[in-house]
Short mmCIF file of C-alpha atoms in Angstrom, two decimals:
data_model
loop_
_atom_site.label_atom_id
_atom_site.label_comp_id
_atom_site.label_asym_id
_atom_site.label_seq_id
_atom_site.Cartn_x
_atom_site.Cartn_y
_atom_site.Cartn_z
CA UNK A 14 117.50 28.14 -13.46
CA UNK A 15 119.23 30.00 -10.22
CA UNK A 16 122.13 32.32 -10.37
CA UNK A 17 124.13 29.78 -8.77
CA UNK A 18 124.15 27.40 -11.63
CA UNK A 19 125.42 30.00 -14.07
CA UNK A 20 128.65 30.46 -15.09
CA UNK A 21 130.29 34.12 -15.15
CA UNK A 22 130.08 34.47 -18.89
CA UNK A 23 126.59 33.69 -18.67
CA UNK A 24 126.29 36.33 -15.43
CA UNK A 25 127.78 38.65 -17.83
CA UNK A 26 125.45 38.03 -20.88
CA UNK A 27 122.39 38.04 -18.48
CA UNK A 28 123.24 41.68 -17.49
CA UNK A 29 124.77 43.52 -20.47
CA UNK A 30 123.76 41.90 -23.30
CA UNK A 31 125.58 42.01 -26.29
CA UNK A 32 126.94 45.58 -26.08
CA UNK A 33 130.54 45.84 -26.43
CA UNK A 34 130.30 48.70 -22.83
CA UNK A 35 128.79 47.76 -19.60
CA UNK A 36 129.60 49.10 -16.12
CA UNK A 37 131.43 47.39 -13.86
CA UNK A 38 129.42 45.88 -10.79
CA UNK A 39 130.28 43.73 -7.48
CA UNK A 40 129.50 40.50 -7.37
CA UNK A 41 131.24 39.79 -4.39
CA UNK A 42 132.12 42.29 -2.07
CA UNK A 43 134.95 42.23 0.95
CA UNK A 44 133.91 41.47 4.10
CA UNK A 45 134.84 43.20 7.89
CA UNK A 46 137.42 40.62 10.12
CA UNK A 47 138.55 40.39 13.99
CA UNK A 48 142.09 39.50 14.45
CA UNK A 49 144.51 39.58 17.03
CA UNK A 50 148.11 41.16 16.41
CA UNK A 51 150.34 39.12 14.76
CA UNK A 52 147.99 37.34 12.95
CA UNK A 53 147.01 37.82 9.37
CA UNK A 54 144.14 38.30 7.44
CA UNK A 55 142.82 37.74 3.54
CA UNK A 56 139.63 40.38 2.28
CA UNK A 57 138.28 39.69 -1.17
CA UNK A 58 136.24 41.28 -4.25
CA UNK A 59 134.91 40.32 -7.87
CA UNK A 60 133.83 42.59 -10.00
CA UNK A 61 132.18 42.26 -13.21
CA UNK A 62 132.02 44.16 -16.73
CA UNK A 63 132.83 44.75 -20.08
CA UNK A 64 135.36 45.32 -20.20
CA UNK A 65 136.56 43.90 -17.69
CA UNK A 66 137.36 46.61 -14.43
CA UNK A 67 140.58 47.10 -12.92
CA UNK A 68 140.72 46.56 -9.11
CA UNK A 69 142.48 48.81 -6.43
CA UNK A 70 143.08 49.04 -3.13
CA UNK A 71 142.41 51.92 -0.71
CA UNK A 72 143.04 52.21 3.16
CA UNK A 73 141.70 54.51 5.44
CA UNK A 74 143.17 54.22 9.30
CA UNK A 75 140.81 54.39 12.13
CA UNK A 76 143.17 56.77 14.18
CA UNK A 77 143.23 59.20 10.84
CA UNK A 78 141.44 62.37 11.39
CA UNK A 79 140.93 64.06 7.91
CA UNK A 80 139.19 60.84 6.38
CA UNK A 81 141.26 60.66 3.20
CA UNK A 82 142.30 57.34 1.90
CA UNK A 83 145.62 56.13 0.69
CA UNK A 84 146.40 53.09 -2.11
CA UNK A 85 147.74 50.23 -1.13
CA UNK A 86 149.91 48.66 -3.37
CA UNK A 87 152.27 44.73 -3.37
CA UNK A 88 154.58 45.15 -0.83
CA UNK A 89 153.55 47.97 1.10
CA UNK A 90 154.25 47.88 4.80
CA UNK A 91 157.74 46.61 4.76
CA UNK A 92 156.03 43.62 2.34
CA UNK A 93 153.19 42.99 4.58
CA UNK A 94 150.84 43.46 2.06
CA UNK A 95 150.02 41.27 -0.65
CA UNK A 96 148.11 42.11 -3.80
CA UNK A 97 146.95 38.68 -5.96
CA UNK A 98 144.57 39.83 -8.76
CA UNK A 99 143.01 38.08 -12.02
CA UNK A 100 141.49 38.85 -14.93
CA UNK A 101 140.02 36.75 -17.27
CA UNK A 102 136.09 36.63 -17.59
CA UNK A 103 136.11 39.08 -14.99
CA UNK A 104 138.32 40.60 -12.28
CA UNK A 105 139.17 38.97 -8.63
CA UNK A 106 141.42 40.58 -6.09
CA UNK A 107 142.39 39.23 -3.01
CA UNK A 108 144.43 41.66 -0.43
CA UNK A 109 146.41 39.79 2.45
CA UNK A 110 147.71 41.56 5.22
CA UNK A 111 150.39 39.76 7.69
CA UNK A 112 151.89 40.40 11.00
CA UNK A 113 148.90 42.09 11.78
CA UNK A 114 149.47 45.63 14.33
CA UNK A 115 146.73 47.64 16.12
CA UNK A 116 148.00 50.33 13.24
CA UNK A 117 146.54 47.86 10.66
CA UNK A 118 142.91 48.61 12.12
CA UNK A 119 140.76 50.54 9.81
CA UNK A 120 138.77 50.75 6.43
CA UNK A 121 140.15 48.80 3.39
CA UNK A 122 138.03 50.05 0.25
CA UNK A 123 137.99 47.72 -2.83
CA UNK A 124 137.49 50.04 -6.34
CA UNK A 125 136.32 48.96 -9.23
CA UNK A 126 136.40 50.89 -12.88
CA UNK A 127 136.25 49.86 -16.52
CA UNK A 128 136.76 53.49 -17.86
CA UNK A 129 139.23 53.98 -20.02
CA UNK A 130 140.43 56.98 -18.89
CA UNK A 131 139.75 55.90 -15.03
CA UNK A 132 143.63 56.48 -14.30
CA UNK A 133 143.97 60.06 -16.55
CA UNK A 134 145.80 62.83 -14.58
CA UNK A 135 143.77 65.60 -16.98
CA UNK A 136 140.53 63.91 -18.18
CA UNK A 137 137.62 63.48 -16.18
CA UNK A 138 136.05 60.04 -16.56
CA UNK A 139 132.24 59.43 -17.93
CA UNK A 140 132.58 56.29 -14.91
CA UNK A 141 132.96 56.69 -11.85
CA UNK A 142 135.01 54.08 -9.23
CA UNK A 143 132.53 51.93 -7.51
CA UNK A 144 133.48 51.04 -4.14
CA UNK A 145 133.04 48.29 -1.89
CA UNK A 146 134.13 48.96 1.97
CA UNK A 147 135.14 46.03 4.75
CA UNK A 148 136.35 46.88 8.42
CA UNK A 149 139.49 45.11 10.07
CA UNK A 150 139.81 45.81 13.55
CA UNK A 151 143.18 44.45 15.25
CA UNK A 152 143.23 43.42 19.02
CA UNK A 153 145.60 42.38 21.16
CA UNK A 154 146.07 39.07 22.05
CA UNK A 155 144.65 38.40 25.43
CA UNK A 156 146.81 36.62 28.15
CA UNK A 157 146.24 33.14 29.03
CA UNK A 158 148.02 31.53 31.57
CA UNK A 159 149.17 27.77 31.23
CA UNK A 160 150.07 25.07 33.38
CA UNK A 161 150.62 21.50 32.93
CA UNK A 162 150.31 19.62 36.17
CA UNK A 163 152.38 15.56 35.99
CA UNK A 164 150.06 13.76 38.26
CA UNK A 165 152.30 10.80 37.52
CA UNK A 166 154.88 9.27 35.38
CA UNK A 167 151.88 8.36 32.80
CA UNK A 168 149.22 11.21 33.23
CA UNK A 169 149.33 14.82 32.94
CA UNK A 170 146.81 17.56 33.42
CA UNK A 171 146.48 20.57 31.40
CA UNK A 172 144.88 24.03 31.98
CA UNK A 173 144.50 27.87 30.16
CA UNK A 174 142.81 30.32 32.42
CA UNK A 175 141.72 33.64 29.51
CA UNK A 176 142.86 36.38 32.29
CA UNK A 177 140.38 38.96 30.20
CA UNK A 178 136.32 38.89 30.67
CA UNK A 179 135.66 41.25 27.45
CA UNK A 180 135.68 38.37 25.38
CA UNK A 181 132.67 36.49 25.37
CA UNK A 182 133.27 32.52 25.13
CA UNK A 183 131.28 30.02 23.21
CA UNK A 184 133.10 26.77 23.91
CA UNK A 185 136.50 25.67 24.09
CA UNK A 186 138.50 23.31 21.70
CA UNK A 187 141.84 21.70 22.09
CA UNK A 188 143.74 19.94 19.73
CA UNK A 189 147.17 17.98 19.42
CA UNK A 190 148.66 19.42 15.90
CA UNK A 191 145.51 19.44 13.54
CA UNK A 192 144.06 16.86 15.57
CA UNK A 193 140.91 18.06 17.80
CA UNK A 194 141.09 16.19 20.55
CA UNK A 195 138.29 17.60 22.61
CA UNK A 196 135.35 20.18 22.11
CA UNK A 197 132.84 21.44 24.05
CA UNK A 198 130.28 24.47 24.47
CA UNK A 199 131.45 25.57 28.08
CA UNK A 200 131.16 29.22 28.40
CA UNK A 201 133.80 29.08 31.51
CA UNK A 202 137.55 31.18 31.27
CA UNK A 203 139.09 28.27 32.21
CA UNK A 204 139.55 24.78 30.17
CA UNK A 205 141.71 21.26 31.23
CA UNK A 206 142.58 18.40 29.55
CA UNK A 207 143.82 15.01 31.02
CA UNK A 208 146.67 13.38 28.61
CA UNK A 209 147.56 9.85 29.04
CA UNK A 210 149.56 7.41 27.71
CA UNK A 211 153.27 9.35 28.68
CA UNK A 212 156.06 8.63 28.35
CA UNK A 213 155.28 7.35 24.56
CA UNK A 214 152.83 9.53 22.10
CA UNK A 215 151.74 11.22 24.53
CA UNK A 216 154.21 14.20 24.61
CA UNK A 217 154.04 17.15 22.51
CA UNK A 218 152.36 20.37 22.09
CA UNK A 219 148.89 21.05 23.09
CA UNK A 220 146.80 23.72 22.03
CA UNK A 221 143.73 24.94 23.94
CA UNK A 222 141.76 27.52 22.13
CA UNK A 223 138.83 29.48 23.12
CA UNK A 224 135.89 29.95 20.87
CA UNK A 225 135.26 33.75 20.90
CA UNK A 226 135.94 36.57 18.21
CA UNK A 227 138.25 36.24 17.13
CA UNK A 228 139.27 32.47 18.47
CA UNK A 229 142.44 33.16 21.16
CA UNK A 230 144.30 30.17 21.38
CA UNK A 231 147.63 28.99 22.77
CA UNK A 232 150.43 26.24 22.66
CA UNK A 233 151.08 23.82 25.94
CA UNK A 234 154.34 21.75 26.47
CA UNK A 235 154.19 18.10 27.15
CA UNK A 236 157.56 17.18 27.67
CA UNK A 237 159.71 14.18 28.38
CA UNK A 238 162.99 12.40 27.89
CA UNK A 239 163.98 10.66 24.70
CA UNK A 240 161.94 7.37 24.26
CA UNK A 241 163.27 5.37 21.42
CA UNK A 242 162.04 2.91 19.53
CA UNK A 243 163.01 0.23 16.56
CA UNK A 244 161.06 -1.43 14.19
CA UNK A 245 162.11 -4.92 15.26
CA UNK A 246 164.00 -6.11 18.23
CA UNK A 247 166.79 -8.39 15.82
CA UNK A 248 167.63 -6.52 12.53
CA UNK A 249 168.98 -9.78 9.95
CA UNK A 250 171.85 -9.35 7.51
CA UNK A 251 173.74 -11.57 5.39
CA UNK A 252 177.78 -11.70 4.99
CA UNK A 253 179.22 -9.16 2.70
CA UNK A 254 176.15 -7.09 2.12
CA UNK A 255 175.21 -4.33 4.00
CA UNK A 256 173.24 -4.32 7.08
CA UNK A 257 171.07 -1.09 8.17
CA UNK A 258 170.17 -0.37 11.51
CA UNK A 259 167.30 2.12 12.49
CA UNK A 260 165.96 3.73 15.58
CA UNK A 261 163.70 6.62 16.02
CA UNK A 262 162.13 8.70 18.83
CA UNK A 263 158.16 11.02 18.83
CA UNK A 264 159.20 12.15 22.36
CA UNK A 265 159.17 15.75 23.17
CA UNK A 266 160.81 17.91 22.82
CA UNK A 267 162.77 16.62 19.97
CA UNK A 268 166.12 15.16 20.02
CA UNK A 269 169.39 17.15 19.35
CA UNK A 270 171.70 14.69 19.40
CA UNK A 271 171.84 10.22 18.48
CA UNK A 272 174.76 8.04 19.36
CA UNK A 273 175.65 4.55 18.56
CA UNK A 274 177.70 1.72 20.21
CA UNK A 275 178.12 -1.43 19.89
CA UNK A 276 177.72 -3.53 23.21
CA UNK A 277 180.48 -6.77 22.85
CA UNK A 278 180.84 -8.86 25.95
CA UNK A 279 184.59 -7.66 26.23
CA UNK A 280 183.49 -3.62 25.88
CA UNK A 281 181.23 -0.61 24.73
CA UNK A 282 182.73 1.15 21.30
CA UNK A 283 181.36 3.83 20.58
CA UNK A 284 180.85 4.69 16.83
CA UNK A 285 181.27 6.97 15.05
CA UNK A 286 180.96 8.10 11.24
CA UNK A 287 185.08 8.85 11.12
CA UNK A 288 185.64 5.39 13.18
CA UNK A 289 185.69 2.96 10.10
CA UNK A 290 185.14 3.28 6.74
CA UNK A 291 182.74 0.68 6.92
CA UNK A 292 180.26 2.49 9.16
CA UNK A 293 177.99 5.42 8.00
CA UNK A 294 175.41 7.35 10.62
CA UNK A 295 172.91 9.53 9.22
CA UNK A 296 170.32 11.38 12.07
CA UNK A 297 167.61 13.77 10.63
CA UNK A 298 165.37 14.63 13.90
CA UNK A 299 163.82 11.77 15.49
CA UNK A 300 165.29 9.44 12.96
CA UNK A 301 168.61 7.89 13.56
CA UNK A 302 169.99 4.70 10.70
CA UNK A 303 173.33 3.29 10.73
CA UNK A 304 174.86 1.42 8.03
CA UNK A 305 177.30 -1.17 8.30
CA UNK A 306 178.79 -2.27 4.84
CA UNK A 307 180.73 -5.39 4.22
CA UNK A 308 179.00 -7.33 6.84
CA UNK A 309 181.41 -9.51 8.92
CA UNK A 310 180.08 -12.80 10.42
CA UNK A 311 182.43 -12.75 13.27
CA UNK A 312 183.31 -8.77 13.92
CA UNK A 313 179.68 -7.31 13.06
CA UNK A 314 177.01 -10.04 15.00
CA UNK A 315 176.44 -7.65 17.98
CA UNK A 316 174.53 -5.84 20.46
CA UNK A 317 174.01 -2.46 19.12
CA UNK A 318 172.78 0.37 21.47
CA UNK A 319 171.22 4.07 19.82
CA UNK A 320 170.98 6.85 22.77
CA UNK A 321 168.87 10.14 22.07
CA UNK A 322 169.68 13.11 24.08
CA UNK A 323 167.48 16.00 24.54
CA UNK A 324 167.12 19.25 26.73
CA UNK A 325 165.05 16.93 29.46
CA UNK A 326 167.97 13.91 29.37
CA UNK A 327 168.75 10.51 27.70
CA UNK A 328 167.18 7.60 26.27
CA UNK A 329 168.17 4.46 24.18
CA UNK A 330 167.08 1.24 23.16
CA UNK A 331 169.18 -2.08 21.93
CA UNK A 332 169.38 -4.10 18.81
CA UNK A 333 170.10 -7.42 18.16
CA UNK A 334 172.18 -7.65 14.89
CA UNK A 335 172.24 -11.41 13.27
CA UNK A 336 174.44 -12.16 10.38
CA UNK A 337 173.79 -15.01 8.40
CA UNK A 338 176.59 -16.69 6.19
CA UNK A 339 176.64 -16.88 2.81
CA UNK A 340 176.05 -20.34 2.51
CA UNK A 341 172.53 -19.78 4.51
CA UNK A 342 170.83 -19.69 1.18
CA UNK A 343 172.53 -22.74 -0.17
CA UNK A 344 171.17 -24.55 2.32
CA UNK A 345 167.54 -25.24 0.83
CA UNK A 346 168.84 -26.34 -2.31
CA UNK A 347 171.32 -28.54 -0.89
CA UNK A 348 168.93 -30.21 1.29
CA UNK A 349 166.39 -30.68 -2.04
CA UNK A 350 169.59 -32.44 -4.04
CA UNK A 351 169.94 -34.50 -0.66
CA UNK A 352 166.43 -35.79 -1.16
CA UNK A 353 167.15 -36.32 -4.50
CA UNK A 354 169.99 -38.37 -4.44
CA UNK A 355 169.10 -40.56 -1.64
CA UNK A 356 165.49 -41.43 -3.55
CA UNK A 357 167.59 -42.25 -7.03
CA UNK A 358 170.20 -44.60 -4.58
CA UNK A 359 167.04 -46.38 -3.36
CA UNK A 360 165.53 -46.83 -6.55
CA UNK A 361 169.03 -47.94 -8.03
CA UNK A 362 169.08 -50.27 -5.00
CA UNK A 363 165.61 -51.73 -5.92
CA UNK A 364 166.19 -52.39 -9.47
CA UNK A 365 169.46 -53.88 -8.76
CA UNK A 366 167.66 -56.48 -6.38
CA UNK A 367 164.96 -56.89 -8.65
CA UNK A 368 166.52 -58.18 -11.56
CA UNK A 369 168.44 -61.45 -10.63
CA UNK A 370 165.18 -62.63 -9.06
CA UNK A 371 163.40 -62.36 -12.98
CA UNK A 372 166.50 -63.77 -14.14
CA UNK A 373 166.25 -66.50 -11.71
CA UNK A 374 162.10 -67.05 -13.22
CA UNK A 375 163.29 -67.08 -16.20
CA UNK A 376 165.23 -69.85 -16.26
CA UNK A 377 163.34 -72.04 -14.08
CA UNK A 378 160.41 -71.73 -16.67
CA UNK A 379 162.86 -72.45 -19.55
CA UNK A 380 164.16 -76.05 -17.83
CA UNK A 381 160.81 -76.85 -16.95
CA UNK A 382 159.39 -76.33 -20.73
CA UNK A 383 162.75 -78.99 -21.81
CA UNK A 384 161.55 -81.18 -19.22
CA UNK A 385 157.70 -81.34 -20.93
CA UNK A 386 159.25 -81.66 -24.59
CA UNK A 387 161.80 -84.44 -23.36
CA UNK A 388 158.71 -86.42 -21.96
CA UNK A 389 156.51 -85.86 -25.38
CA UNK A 390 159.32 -87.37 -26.90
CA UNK A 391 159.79 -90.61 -25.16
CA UNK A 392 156.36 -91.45 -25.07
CA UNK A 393 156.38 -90.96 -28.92
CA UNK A 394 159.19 -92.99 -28.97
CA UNK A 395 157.25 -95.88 -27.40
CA UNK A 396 154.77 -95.58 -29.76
CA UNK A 397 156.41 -96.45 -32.07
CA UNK A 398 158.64 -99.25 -30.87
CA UNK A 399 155.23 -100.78 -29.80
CA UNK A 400 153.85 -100.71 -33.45
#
């Protein structure tokens, strides 16, 4: 069986046995980053032992000239550090630095003990610390320089040119959010990108990234005027209930500000949530709805118009509201108890016509049955007047 298939309490059994004492050891040791300022960065240890080890951390600055170390501790550098530890079958640390500075280059030193006296100010202790040692070096971001070029009203080109040659470039990547949109293994300073498809999806924020080490990247606008959109050209509502209204806009940059009016062929109002008591206009973003309670047949069956304003101008779109009345449902049903009634009338008519003609049948076949017995009985009669 490999070591990766065993669990830690195994690990543990596997290299101490069953004594109740056993030294602390790595199993996983922290490991040297690259990272530009401003960033942040995560180093990690495990240690194993029984008991089980306490973890520290130690820094050591590369500018510091008489090599001594200092602890870091949760919330050191005005809460930049962070200090997330565990023990349970054995111990994990994890130290996170944020906000990264050049003064955050250096050595970070995980310990690990499981003496018991390991923190006595007077006793020396039978362990020693073991150590563990990772290197974070902190660079400056290099400049890249930006442009985004409208070749027309639906295409855009995009370009970063990395202004520094000490970086050594693998490829290039750029991506729309978490998206990747494109990747490639060019080695050149300088990356583009054609986006189509404006003035819909097509704006927003770009980011072309270089693959070196550390990966430099940075953020391109794509920007346009409010384009907004409805689910459905004609919203439907029915009398008295309330009819909701929605528009909504992915342009970018995002929209500050919606309005609403209501387009009659006599005017524009414009509405507003304090204009009647029967309108209500919530906007979060790029979301605008409007709710219209109460819905009249003959004030509320309109053209309604929703602008979006940002920094780059205006844009709006128009909805057909239809009311229905409130006997639009009725309607099916009355049309089924049409159908009804005029099939019961015909069948009424039917059996009314039907019955004097059996009537009329019927008697016929009762005079002509008299007739037979009448004739029987005169030629009996005969008979016997002959005998």
């Amino acid at each position: 069986m490999g070591l990766g298939l065993l669990t830690l309490p195994a690990v543990l059994l596997l290299l101490c046995g069953r004594r109740t004492e056993c030294t602390a050891g790595f199993i996983k040791s922290p490991l040297s980053e690259v990272r530009l300022t401003g960033e942040a960065v995560e180093i990690h240890c495990e240690v194993i032992g029984r008991p089980i080890p306490e973890i520290q951390w130690w820094f050591e600055a590369d500018y510091s000239n008489n090599e001594s170390f200092s602890q870091l501790w949760d919330g050191a550098r005005e809460e930049r550090v962070q200090i997330n530890a565990t023990y349970i079958f054995h111990a994990t640390s994890t130290l996170c630095v944020t906000s990264l500075t050049p003064e955050d280059s250096g050595t970070y030193e995980c310990r690990a003990s499981n003496d018991p006296d390991r923190n006595h100010l007077t006793k020396i202790p039978r362990m020693k610390w073991i150590r563990s040692q990772a290197n974070v070096m902190v660079i400056d971001h290099p400049d890249i320089t930006t442009n985004a070029v409208y070749m027309s009203e639906k295409t855009v080109i995009l370009s970063c040119n990395l202004s520094v040659n000490s970086l050594i470039v693998s490829g290039h990547r750029w991506l729309k959010g978490s998206k990747v949109l494109h990747e490639d293994k060019d080695t050149s300073n300088v990356m583009t990108y054609n986006v189509t498809g404006l003035p819909g999806d097509g704006s927003g924020q770009y980011t072309c990234e270089f693959l070196t080490t550390p990966d430099v990247r940075m953020v391109v606008n794509v920007s346009v005027s409010p384009q907004v959109l409805h689910l459905k050209a004609s919203e439907h509502g029915n009398e008295g209930d309330t009819g909701v209204l929605t528009c909504q806009s992915n342009s970018f940059p995002p929209v500050t500000d919606w309005a609403w009016y209501i387009v009659s062929p006599n005017a524009v109002e414009v509405i507003g949530n304090g204009s009647s008591d029967r309108y209500v206009i919530k906007s979060t973003g790029n979301q605008t709805v409007l709710r219209i309670s109460n819905v009249d047949i003959e004030k509320d069956q309109n053209e309604y118009t929703c602008n979006a304003t940002n920094e780059l101008g205006t844009g709006g779109d128009v909805i057909h509201f239809k009311v229905r009345s409130r006997l639009a449902a009725l309607w099916p049903f009355l049309g089924i108890v049409g159908e009804v009634v005029v099939l019961v009338t015909i069948i009424f008519i039917y059996e009314k016509r039907r019955k004097p003609d059996e009537v009329c049948e019927d008697e016929d076949s009762a005079t002509g049955a008299l007739k037979s017995n009448s004739g029987a009985n005169n030629d009996n009669l005969r008979q016997r007047n002959s005998n």
